CSV table of N, CA and C in Angstrom, one decimal:
chain,number,residue,atom,x,y,z
A,1,UNK,N,98.6,-67.1,10.1
A,1,UNK,CA,99.5,-66.0,11.3
A,1,UNK,C,99.4,-64.7,10.6
A,2,UNK,N,98.6,-64.0,11.6
A,2,UNK,CA,98.1,-62.9,11.1
A,2,UNK,C,100.0,-61.7,11.4
A,3,UNK,N,99.7,-60.8,10.6
A,3,UNK,CA,101.4,-59.8,10.8
A,3,UNK,C,100.8,-58.3,10.9
A,4,UNK,N,101.7,-57.8,11.9
A,4,UNK,CA,101.4,-56.4,11.7
A,4,UNK,C,102.4,-55.7,12.7
A,5,UNK,N,102.6,-54.4,12.2
A,5,UNK,CA,103.8,-53.3,13.3
A,5,UNK,C,105.3,-54.3,13.1
A,6,UNK,N,105.7,-54.3,14.0
A,6,UNK,CA,107.1,-54.9,13.9
A,6,UNK,C,107.5,-56.5,13.7
A,7,UNK,N,106.1,-57.0,14.1
A,7,UNK,CA,106.7,-58.3,12.8
A,7,UNK,C,106.8,-58.5,11.9
A,8,UNK,N,105.9,-57.5,11.5
A,8,UNK,CA,105.5,-57.8,9.5
A,8,UNK,C,106.6,-56.6,8.9
A,9,UNK,N,107.0,-55.4,9.8
A,9,UNK,CA,108.2,-54.9,8.9
A,9,UNK,C,110.0,-55.8,9.2
A,10,UNK,N,109.7,-56.7,10.3
A,10,UNK,CA,111.1,-56.9,10.3
A,10,UNK,C,111.2,-58.2,8.8
A,11,UNK,N,109.8,-58.7,8.0
A,11,UNK,CA,109.8,-59.5,6.7
A,11,UNK,C,111.4,-58.4,6.1
A,12,UNK,N,110.7,-57.3,6.3
A,12,UNK,CA,111.7,-56.5,5.2
A,12,UNK,C,113.2,-56.4,6.1
A,13,UNK,N,113.3,-56.0,7.1
A,13,UNK,CA,114.8,-55.8,7.4
A,13,UNK,C,115.5,-57.2,7.4
A,14,UNK,N,115.0,-58.7,7.8
A,14,UNK,CA,115.9,-59.8,8.0
A,14,UNK,C,115.6,-60.8,6.7
A,15,UNK,N,114.8,-60.0,5.4
A,15,UNK,CA,115.2,-61.4,4.3
A,15,UNK,C,116.7,-61.6,4.4
A,16,UNK,N,117.0,-62.6,3.6
A,16,UNK,CA,118.9,-62.8,3.0
A,16,UNK,C,118.8,-62.5,2.1
A,17,UNK,N,118.2,-62.6,1.0
A,17,UNK,CA,118.0,-62.3,-0.6
A,17,UNK,C,117.6,-61.6,-1.1
A,18,UNK,N,116.1,-62.3,-1.1
A,18,UNK,CA,115.4,-61.7,-2.3
A,18,UNK,C,114.2,-61.1,-1.6
A,19,UNK,N,113.5,-60.1,-2.0
A,19,UNK,CA,112.0,-59.8,-1.6
A,19,UNK,C,111.2,-59.6,-2.8
A,20,UNK,N,109.7,-60.3,-3.0
A,20,UNK,CA,109.5,-60.0,-4.5
A,20,UNK,C,107.7,-59.9,-4.1
A,21,UNK,N,107.6,-58.8,-4.5
A,21,UNK,CA,105.4,-58.8,-4.7
A,21,UNK,C,105.1,-58.9,-6.3
A,22,UNK,N,103.6,-59.8,-5.7
A,22,UNK,CA,102.7,-59.7,-6.8
A,22,UNK,C,101.9,-58.6,-6.6
A,23,UNK,N,101.6,-57.8,-7.4
A,23,UNK,CA,101.0,-56.6,-7.4
A,23,UNK,C,99.9,-56.5,-8.0
A,24,UNK,N,98.3,-56.7,-7.5
A,24,UNK,CA,97.0,-56.8,-8.8
A,24,UNK,C,96.1,-56.1,-8.4
A,25,UNK,N,95.6,-56.0,-7.4
A,25,UNK,CA,95.3,-54.8,-7.2
A,25,UNK,C,94.7,-53.7,-8.0
A,26,UNK,N,93.6,-53.2,-8.8
A,26,UNK,CA,93.2,-52.1,-9.4
A,26,UNK,C,93.6,-50.4,-8.6
A,27,UNK,N,93.5,-50.8,-7.3
A,27,UNK,CA,93.6,-49.6,-6.4
A,27,UNK,C,93.4,-50.4,-4.8
A,28,UNK,N,94.4,-49.5,-4.8
A,28,UNK,CA,95.0,-49.5,-3.0
A,28,UNK,C,94.2,-48.3,-2.4
A,29,UNK,N,93.7,-48.1,-1.6
A,29,UNK,CA,93.4,-46.9,-0.2
A,29,UNK,C,93.8,-47.1,0.9
A,30,UNK,N,94.8,-46.4,1.0
A,30,UNK,CA,96.0,-46.5,2.0
A,30,UNK,C,95.7,-44.9,2.5
A,31,UNK,N,95.2,-45.1,4.1
A,31,UNK,CA,95.2,-43.8,4.6
A,31,UNK,C,96.5,-43.1,4.4
A,32,UNK,N,97.9,-43.7,4.6
A,32,UNK,CA,99.1,-42.7,4.6
A,32,UNK,C,99.3,-42.3,3.3
A,33,UNK,N,97.9,-42.7,2.2
A,33,UNK,CA,98.6,-42.3,0.8
A,33,UNK,C,97.3,-41.4,0.1
A,34,UNK,N,96.3,-41.1,1.6
A,34,UNK,CA,95.2,-40.3,1.0
A,34,UNK,C,95.5,-38.9,0.7
A,35,UNK,N,96.5,-38.3,1.4
A,35,UNK,CA,96.8,-36.6,0.8
A,35,UNK,C,96.8,-36.3,-0.3
A,36,UNK,N,98.1,-37.7,-0.3
A,36,UNK,CA,99.5,-37.4,-1.2
A,36,UNK,C,98.7,-37.7,-2.9
A,37,UNK,N,97.3,-39.1,-2.9
A,37,UNK,CA,97.0,-39.4,-4.1
A,37,UNK,C,95.7,-37.8,-4.5
A,38,UNK,N,95.5,-37.2,-3.4
A,38,UNK,CA,94.3,-36.4,-3.3
A,38,UNK,C,95.3,-34.9,-4.4
A,39,UNK,N,96.6,-34.8,-3.9
A,39,UNK,CA,97.4,-33.8,-4.2
A,39,UNK,C,97.7,-34.2,-5.7
A,40,UNK,N,98.4,-35.2,-6.0
A,40,UNK,CA,98.3,-35.7,-7.3
A,40,UNK,C,97.1,-35.7,-8.4
A,41,UNK,N,96.1,-35.8,-7.8
A,41,UNK,CA,94.8,-35.8,-8.6
A,41,UNK,C,94.3,-34.5,-9.2
A,42,UNK,N,94.8,-33.3,-8.2
A,42,UNK,CA,95.0,-31.9,-8.0
A,42,UNK,C,95.5,-31.5,-9.5
A,43,UNK,N,96.6,-32.3,-9.7
A,43,UNK,CA,97.5,-32.1,-10.4
A,43,UNK,C,99.1,-31.0,-9.7
A,44,UNK,N,98.6,-31.0,-8.4
A,44,UNK,CA,100.1,-30.7,-7.7
A,44,UNK,C,101.6,-31.1,-7.8
A,45,UNK,N,102.8,-30.8,-7.7
A,45,UNK,CA,103.8,-31.5,-7.9
A,45,UNK,C,104.0,-32.1,-6.6
A,46,UNK,N,104.9,-33.5,-7.0
A,46,UNK,CA,105.1,-34.5,-6.1
A,46,UNK,C,106.4,-34.3,-4.7
A,47,UNK,N,105.7,-34.1,-3.4
A,47,UNK,CA,106.7,-33.9,-3.0
A,47,UNK,C,108.3,-34.5,-2.6
A,48,UNK,N,109.4,-34.1,-2.9
A,48,UNK,CA,110.8,-34.2,-2.8
A,48,UNK,C,110.6,-35.6,-2.1
A,49,UNK,N,110.0,-35.6,-0.7
A,49,UNK,CA,110.5,-36.4,0.3
A,49,UNK,C,109.2,-38.3,0.0
A,50,UNK,N,108.6,-37.9,-1.0
A,50,UNK,CA,107.2,-38.7,-1.0
A,50,UNK,C,108.1,-40.2,-1.4
A,51,UNK,N,107.2,-41.1,0.0
A,51,UNK,CA,108.3,-42.4,-0.1
A,51,UNK,C,109.8,-43.1,0.3
A,52,UNK,N,109.7,-41.5,1.2
A,52,UNK,CA,111.1,-41.6,1.4
A,52,UNK,C,111.6,-43.1,2.3
A,53,UNK,N,110.5,-43.2,3.3
A,53,UNK,CA,110.8,-44.3,4.0
A,53,UNK,C,111.1,-45.8,3.3
A,54,UNK,N,110.4,-45.8,2.3
A,54,UNK,CA,110.4,-47.2,1.8
A,54,UNK,C,111.7,-47.4,0.5
A,55,UNK,N,112.4,-45.8,0.5
A,55,UNK,CA,113.1,-46.1,-0.4
A,55,UNK,C,114.7,-45.9,0.3
A,56,UNK,N,114.3,-45.6,1.1
A,56,UNK,CA,115.7,-45.8,2.4
A,56,UNK,C,116.0,-47.7,2.9
A,57,UNK,N,114.5,-48.1,2.8
A,57,UNK,CA,114.4,-49.8,3.4
A,57,UNK,C,115.0,-50.5,1.7
A,58,UNK,N,114.2,-50.2,0.5
A,58,UNK,CA,115.1,-50.5,-0.2
A,58,UNK,C,116.8,-50.1,-0.8
A,59,UNK,N,117.3,-48.9,-0.4
A,59,UNK,CA,118.6,-48.5,-0.8
A,59,UNK,C,119.5,-49.6,0.4
A,60,UNK,N,119.1,-49.6,1.7
A,60,UNK,CA,119.5,-50.9,2.4
A,60,UNK,C,119.8,-52.0,2.2
A,61,UNK,N,118.4,-52.1,1.7
A,61,UNK,CA,118.8,-54.0,0.9
A,61,UNK,C,119.6,-53.9,0.0
A,62,UNK,N,119.6,-53.4,-1.0
A,62,UNK,CA,120.4,-53.2,-2.4
A,62,UNK,C,121.8,-53.4,-1.7
A,63,UNK,N,121.8,-52.1,-0.9
A,63,UNK,CA,123.6,-52.1,-0.6
A,63,UNK,C,124.0,-53.3,-0.3
A,64,UNK,N,123.1,-54.1,0.5
A,64,UNK,CA,123.4,-55.5,1.6
A,64,UNK,C,123.2,-56.4,0.8
A,65,UNK,N,123.5,-56.4,-0.7
A,65,UNK,CA,123.5,-57.1,-1.6
A,65,UNK,C,122.1,-57.8,-2.5
A,66,UNK,N,121.1,-57.7,-1.3
A,66,UNK,CA,119.9,-58.6,-1.9
A,66,UNK,C,119.3,-57.4,-2.6
A,67,UNK,N,118.4,-58.5,-3.0
A,67,UNK,CA,117.0,-57.6,-4.2
A,67,UNK,C,115.7,-57.4,-4.1
A,68,UNK,N,115.0,-56.6,-4.4
A,68,UNK,CA,113.7,-55.8,-4.0
A,68,UNK,C,112.6,-56.0,-5.5
A,69,UNK,N,112.0,-56.5,-5.7
A,69,UNK,CA,111.2,-56.4,-7.4
A,69,UNK,C,110.0,-56.6,-6.8
A,70,UNK,N,109.0,-56.6,-7.8
A,70,UNK,CA,107.9,-56.8,-8.2
A,70,UNK,C,107.1,-56.7,-9.6
A,71,UNK,N,106.1,-57.2,-10.0
A,71,UNK,CA,105.3,-57.3,-10.8
A,71,UNK,C,104.0,-56.3,-10.9
A,72,UNK,N,103.8,-55.5,-11.6
A,72,UNK,CA,102.5,-54.6,-10.8
A,72,UNK,C,102.0,-55.2,-12.3
A,73,UNK,N,100.5,-55.6,-11.8
A,73,UNK,CA,99.1,-56.0,-12.9
A,73,UNK,C,98.2,-55.0,-13.3
A,74,UNK,N,98.2,-54.5,-14.4
A,74,UNK,CA,97.1,-53.4,-15.1
A,74,UNK,C,96.1,-53.9,-15.9
A,75,UNK,N,95.2,-53.6,-16.1
A,75,UNK,CA,94.1,-53.5,-17.4
A,75,UNK,C,94.3,-52.4,-17.4
A,76,UNK,N,93.6,-51.7,-18.7
A,76,UNK,CA,93.5,-51.0,-19.7
A,76,UNK,C,92.1,-50.3,-19.2
A,77,UNK,N,91.4,-49.4,-18.9
A,77,UNK,CA,92.1,-48.0,-18.6
A,77,UNK,C,92.9,-47.5,-17.2
A,78,UNK,N,94.1,-47.5,-17.1
A,78,UNK,CA,94.6,-47.1,-15.9
A,78,UNK,C,93.4,-46.6,-14.5
A,79,UNK,N,93.5,-47.2,-13.8
A,79,UNK,CA,92.6,-46.1,-12.3
A,79,UNK,C,93.6,-45.2,-12.4
A,80,UNK,N,92.7,-44.5,-11.8
A,80,UNK,CA,93.5,-43.1,-10.9
A,80,UNK,C,94.7,-43.2,-10.0
A,81,UNK,N,94.4,-44.6,-9.4
A,81,UNK,CA,95.6,-44.8,-8.5
A,81,UNK,C,96.9,-45.6,-9.3
A,82,UNK,N,96.7,-46.2,-9.9
A,82,UNK,CA,97.8,-46.8,-11.1
A,82,UNK,C,98.4,-45.4,-11.9
A,83,UNK,N,97.3,-44.8,-12.4
A,83,UNK,CA,98.7,-43.5,-12.9
A,83,UNK,C,99.1,-42.9,-11.7
A,84,UNK,N,98.6,-42.6,-10.6
A,84,UNK,CA,99.2,-42.2,-9.4
A,84,UNK,C,100.6,-42.5,-9.0
A,85,UNK,N,100.9,-44.2,-8.9
A,85,UNK,CA,101.8,-45.0,-8.8
A,85,UNK,C,102.5,-44.7,-9.4
A,86,UNK,N,102.4,-44.8,-10.8
A,86,UNK,CA,103.2,-44.9,-11.8
A,86,UNK,C,103.9,-43.1,-12.3
A,87,UNK,N,103.5,-42.5,-11.7
A,87,UNK,CA,103.8,-41.1,-11.8
A,87,UNK,C,104.9,-40.5,-10.7
A,88,UNK,N,104.0,-41.3,-9.1
A,88,UNK,CA,104.5,-40.7,-8.2
A,88,UNK,C,105.4,-41.6,-7.5
A,89,UNK,N,105.5,-42.6,-7.4
A,89,UNK,CA,105.5,-43.7,-6.8
A,89,UNK,C,106.5,-44.9,-7.6
A,90,UNK,N,106.5,-45.3,-8.5
A,90,UNK,CA,107.6,-46.2,-9.1
A,90,UNK,C,108.8,-45.7,-9.4
A,91,UNK,N,108.7,-44.7,-9.9
A,91,UNK,CA,110.1,-43.7,-10.9
A,91,UNK,C,111.1,-43.9,-9.1
A,92,UNK,N,110.2,-43.4,-8.4
A,92,UNK,CA,111.8,-43.2,-7.3
A,92,UNK,C,112.2,-44.4,-6.8
A,93,UNK,N,111.2,-45.3,-6.4
A,93,UNK,CA,111.5,-46.8,-6.1
A,93,UNK,C,112.4,-47.5,-6.7
A,94,UNK,N,111.9,-47.6,-8.1
A,94,UNK,CA,113.4,-47.7,-9.1
A,94,UNK,C,114.5,-47.0,-9.0
A,95,UNK,N,115.0,-46.2,-8.6
A,95,UNK,CA,115.8,-45.4,-8.6
A,95,UNK,C,116.7,-45.8,-7.4
A,96,UNK,N,115.4,-46.0,-6.7
A,96,UNK,CA,116.2,-46.7,-5.0
A,96,UNK,C,117.1,-48.0,-5.2
A,97,UNK,N,116.4,-48.6,-6.5
A,97,UNK,CA,117.0,-49.9,-6.3
A,97,UNK,C,116.0,-51.0,-6.6
A,98,UNK,N,114.8,-51.0,-6.3
A,98,UNK,CA,113.9,-51.7,-6.7
A,98,UNK,C,113.7,-52.0,-8.3
A,99,UNK,N,113.3,-53.8,-8.8
A,99,UNK,CA,113.1,-54.1,-9.8
A,99,UNK,C,111.5,-53.9,-10.4
A,100,UNK,N,111.6,-53.1,-10.8
A,100,UNK,CA,109.6,-53.1,-11.0
A,100,UNK,C,109.4,-53.0,-12.7
A,101,UNK,N,108.5,-54.2,-12.1
A,101,UNK,CA,108.3,-54.9,-14.3
A,101,UNK,C,106.6,-54.8,-14.1
A,102,UNK,N,106.1,-54.3,-15.2
A,102,UNK,CA,104.6,-54.2,-15.6
A,102,UNK,C,104.0,-55.5,-16.5
A,103,UNK,N,102.7,-55.9,-15.8
A,103,UNK,CA,102.4,-56.9,-16.9
A,103,UNK,C,100.5,-56.3,-17.0
A,104,UNK,N,100.6,-56.1,-18.5
A,104,UNK,CA,99.2,-55.8,-18.9
A,104,UNK,C,98.5,-57.1,-19.2
A,105,UNK,N,97.4,-57.1,-18.1
A,105,UNK,CA,96.4,-58.5,-18.7
A,105,UNK,C,95.2,-58.1,-19.3
A,106,UNK,N,95.5,-56.5,-20.1
A,106,UNK,CA,94.2,-56.0,-20.8
A,106,UNK,C,93.6,-57.3,-21.9
A,107,UNK,N,92.7,-58.0,-22.1
A,107,UNK,CA,92.0,-58.8,-22.8
A,107,UNK,C,93.2,-60.5,-22.7
A,108,UNK,N,93.8,-60.2,-21.9
A,108,UNK,CA,94.1,-61.7,-21.7
A,108,UNK,C,93.9,-62.2,-20.7
A,109,UNK,N,94.7,-63.9,-20.2
A,109,UNK,CA,94.4,-64.2,-19.0
A,109,UNK,C,95.2,-65.0,-19.1
A,110,UNK,N,96.4,-65.1,-17.9
A,110,UNK,CA,97.4,-66.1,-17.7
A,110,UNK,C,97.5,-66.9,-16.5
A,111,UNK,N,96.1,-67.4,-15.7
A,111,UNK,CA,95.9,-67.7,-14.7
A,111,UNK,C,96.4,-67.8,-12.9
A,112,UNK,N,97.0,-66.3,-13.5
A,112,UNK,CA,97.8,-65.8,-12.4
A,112,UNK,C,96.7,-65.2,-11.2
A,113,UNK,N,96.7,-66.0,-9.8
A,113,UNK,CA,95.8,-65.2,-8.8
A,113,UNK,C,95.6,-63.9,-8.6
A,114,UNK,N,94.7,-63.5,-8.1
A,114,UNK,CA,93.8,-62.6,-8.0
A,114,UNK,C,94.4,-61.7,-6.2
A,115,UNK,N,95.8,-62.1,-5.8
A,115,UNK,CA,95.8,-62.5,-4.4
A,115,UNK,C,97.0,-61.6,-4.4
A,116,UNK,N,97.2,-60.7,-3.7
A,116,UNK,CA,98.8,-59.9,-3.8
A,116,UNK,C,99.3,-60.9,-2.9
A,117,UNK,N,101.0,-60.7,-2.9
A,117,UNK,CA,101.9,-61.6,-1.8
A,117,UNK,C,102.6,-61.0,-2.1
A,118,UNK,N,103.5,-61.1,-1.0
A,118,UNK,CA,105.0,-60.7,-0.5
A,118,UNK,C,105.7,-62.7,-0.7
A,119,UNK,N,106.7,-62.7,-1.4
A,119,UNK,CA,107.6,-63.5,-2.1
A,119,UNK,C,109.0,-63.6,-0.9
A,120,UNK,N,109.4,-63.6,0.0
A,120,UNK,CA,110.6,-63.6,0.8
A,120,UNK,C,111.8,-64.6,0.8
A,121,UNK,N,112.9,-64.8,-0.3
A,121,UNK,CA,114.1,-65.8,-0.3
A,121,UNK,C,113.3,-67.1,-0.6
A,122,UNK,N,112.3,-66.8,-2.0
A,122,UNK,CA,111.5,-68.0,-2.6
A,122,UNK,C,111.2,-68.4,-1.4
A,123,UNK,N,110.6,-68.8,-0.5
A,123,UNK,CA,110.6,-69.3,0.8
A,123,UNK,C,109.2,-68.9,1.8
A,124,UNK,N,109.0,-67.9,1.8
A,124,UNK,CA,108.3,-67.1,2.7
A,124,UNK,C,106.7,-66.7,1.7
A,125,UNK,N,105.5,-66.5,2.4
A,125,UNK,CA,105.3,-66.3,1.5
A,125,UNK,C,104.3,-65.5,2.6
A,126,UNK,N,103.9,-64.4,2.2
A,126,UNK,CA,102.4,-63.4,2.4
A,126,UNK,C,101.7,-62.8,1.9
A,127,UNK,N,100.7,-63.3,2.3
A,127,UNK,CA,99.2,-62.7,1.9
A,127,UNK,C,99.0,-61.1,2.1
A,128,UNK,N,98.4,-60.6,1.1
A,128,UNK,CA,98.2,-59.1,1.6
A,128,UNK,C,96.8,-59.3,1.2
A,129,UNK,N,95.6,-58.7,2.0
A,129,UNK,CA,94.1,-59.2,1.7
A,129,UNK,C,93.8,-57.6,2.0
A,130,UNK,N,92.7,-57.7,1.0
A,130,UNK,CA,92.1,-56.2,0.4
A,130,UNK,C,90.3,-56.7,0.7
A,131,UNK,N,90.1,-55.7,0.9
A,131,UNK,CA,88.5,-55.5,0.4
A,131,UNK,C,88.3,-55.2,-1.1
A,132,UNK,N,87.1,-54.6,-1.8
A,132,UNK,CA,86.7,-55.0,-2.8
A,132,UNK,C,87.3,-53.1,-3.4
A,133,UNK,N,87.2,-52.5,-2.5
A,133,UNK,CA,88.1,-50.8,-2.8
A,133,UNK,C,89.6,-51.0,-2.1
A,134,UNK,N,89.7,-51.7,-2.2
A,134,UNK,CA,92.0,-51.3,-2.0
A,134,UNK,C,91.6,-51.3,-1.0
A,135,UNK,N,91.1,-51.5,0.3
A,135,UNK,CA,91.4,-51.3,1.6
A,135,UNK,C,91.7,-52.5,1.8
A,136,UNK,N,93.4,-52.6,2.7
A,136,UNK,CA,94.1,-53.3,3.4
A,136,UNK,C,93.2,-54.2,4.5
A,137,UNK,N,92.8,-55.4,4.2
A,137,UNK,CA,92.3,-56.1,5.6
A,137,UNK,C,93.8,-56.6,6.4
A,138,UNK,N,94.3,-57.3,5.9
A,138,UNK,CA,95.4,-57.5,6.4
A,138,UNK,C,96.1,-58.3,6.1
A,139,UNK,N,97.4,-58.6,6.4
A,139,UNK,CA,98.9,-59.4,5.9
A,139,UNK,C,98.4,-60.9,6.8
A,140,UNK,N,99.1,-62.0,5.8
A,140,UNK,CA,98.9,-63.4,6.1
A,140,UNK,C,99.6,-63.8,5.9
A,141,UNK,N,100.8,-64.5,7.1
A,141,UNK,CA,102.0,-65.6,6.7
A,141,UNK,C,101.3,-66.7,6.5
A,142,UNK,N,101.5,-67.2,5.4
A,142,UNK,CA,100.6,-68.9,4.7
A,142,UNK,C,101.9,-69.8,5.6
A,143,UNK,N,101.3,-70.7,6.7
A,143,UNK,CA,101.8,-71.7,6.8
A,143,UNK,C,102.3,-72.7,6.1
A,144,UNK,N,103.3,-73.3,5.5
A,144,UNK,CA,103.1,-74.6,4.6
A,144,UNK,C,103.0,-74.0,3.2
A,145,UNK,N,103.2,-73.4,3.0
A,145,UNK,CA,102.8,-72.7,1.5
A,145,UNK,C,103.3,-73.6,0.4
A,146,UNK,N,102.6,-73.7,-0.9
A,146,UNK,CA,102.8,-74.3,-1.7
A,146,UNK,C,103.8,-74.0,-2.7
A,147,UNK,N,105.2,-73.9,-2.5
A,147,UNK,CA,105.8,-72.9,-3.2
A,147,UNK,C,106.0,-73.2,-4.6
A,148,UNK,N,105.8,-74.1,-5.3
A,148,UNK,CA,106.0,-74.4,-6.6
A,148,UNK,C,104.8,-73.4,-7.2
A,149,UNK,N,103.5,-73.3,-6.7
A,149,UNK,CA,103.0,-73.0,-7.0
A,149,UNK,C,103.3,-71.1,-7.3
A,150,UNK,N,103.8,-70.4,-6.0
A,150,UNK,CA,104.5,-69.4,-5.9
A,150,UNK,C,105.4,-68.7,-7.1
A,151,UNK,N,106.0,-70.0,-7.0
A,151,UNK,CA,107.4,-69.7,-8.1
A,151,UNK,C,106.7,-69.9,-9.0
A,152,UNK,N,105.9,-70.5,-9.4
A,152,UNK,CA,105.1,-70.8,-10.9
A,152,UNK,C,104.6,-69.1,-11.8
A,153,UNK,N,103.6,-68.9,-10.6
A,153,UNK,CA,103.3,-67.7,-10.6
A,153,UNK,C,104.1,-66.6,-11.3
A,154,UNK,N,105.4,-66.0,-9.9
A,154,UNK,CA,106.4,-64.8,-10.4
A,154,UNK,C,106.9,-65.5,-11.6
A,155,UNK,N,107.1,-66.4,-11.6
A,155,UNK,CA,107.9,-67.0,-13.4
A,155,UNK,C,107.1,-66.3,-14.3
A,156,UNK,N,105.8,-67.0,-14.1
A,156,UNK,CA,105.0,-66.8,-15.7
A,156,UNK,C,104.5,-64.9,-15.4
A,157,UNK,N,104.6,-64.7,-14.3
A,157,UNK,CA,104.3,-63.2,-14.3
A,157,UNK,C,105.3,-61.9,-14.6
A,158,UNK,N,106.9,-62.6,-14.5
A,158,UNK,CA,108.1,-61.9,-15.2
A,158,UNK,C,108.1,-62.5,-16.6
A,159,UNK,N,108.1,-63.6,-16.7
A,159,UNK,CA,107.9,-64.0,-18.2
A,159,UNK,C,107.5,-62.7,-19.5
A,160,UNK,N,106.1,-62.8,-18.5
A,160,UNK,CA,104.9,-61.5,-19.4
A,160,UNK,C,104.8,-60.3,-18.9
A,161,UNK,N,106.1,-60.0,-18.4
A,161,UNK,CA,106.1,-58.6,-17.9
A,161,UNK,C,107.3,-57.7,-18.6
A,162,UNK,N,107.0,-56.5,-18.7
A,162,UNK,CA,108.1,-55.5,-19.3
A,162,UNK,C,109.0,-54.6,-18.3
A,163,UNK,N,109.5,-53.9,-18.4
A,163,UNK,CA,110.4,-53.3,-17.4
A,163,UNK,C,109.2,-51.9,-17.3
A,164,UNK,N,109.5,-51.1,-16.4
A,164,UNK,CA,108.7,-50.3,-16.0
A,164,UNK,C,108.7,-49.0,-17.2
A,165,UNK,N,110.3,-48.8,-17.5
A,165,UNK,CA,110.3,-47.9,-18.6
A,165,UNK,C,110.3,-48.0,-20.0
A,166,UNK,N,109.9,-49.4,-20.5
A,166,UNK,CA,109.7,-49.9,-21.5
A,166,UNK,C,108.2,-49.7,-21.2
A,167,UNK,N,107.1,-49.9,-20.7
A,167,UNK,CA,105.5,-50.1,-20.5
A,167,UNK,C,105.4,-48.6,-21.0
A,168,UNK,N,105.5,-47.2,-19.9
A,168,UNK,CA,106.1,-45.8,-19.7
A,168,UNK,C,106.0,-45.3,-21.4
A,169,UNK,N,106.8,-46.2,-22.1
A,169,UNK,CA,107.0,-45.4,-23.5
A,169,UNK,C,106.5,-45.8,-24.3
């Protein structure tokens, strides 16, 4: 089942304990980010309100006792989008309460998927499907997922990742 609009947003409001993402694309071509990415690439300062809606979502969940986390997979050299994400996106997300780890797979293979996904409450899986240029095609609720596979991927990613601050150092 494909998810969009409020049906998709409901997953971020209604999860009970945890929302976790494996983020593997080198670039995300998001219309809503096009102008801020261009500003970053021109060397302009980050707006104070950058990513404010997401920060509100994360803060509300954390205040309710829930957790947000992700592992960002990278390979060297970083793409322009990854540099933008690390400079403008990730620090504010962490400040809002999201646990963000970085997994550098340069020269390594950990048998992780090349598929982005969100895992809600360790039971609900949503694939984020992209074109090769990073444009999102859709979000797909996975019916009857093999939970052990997704939990294994999460655990492998977390065991081999480092906190964002450590990666940046």
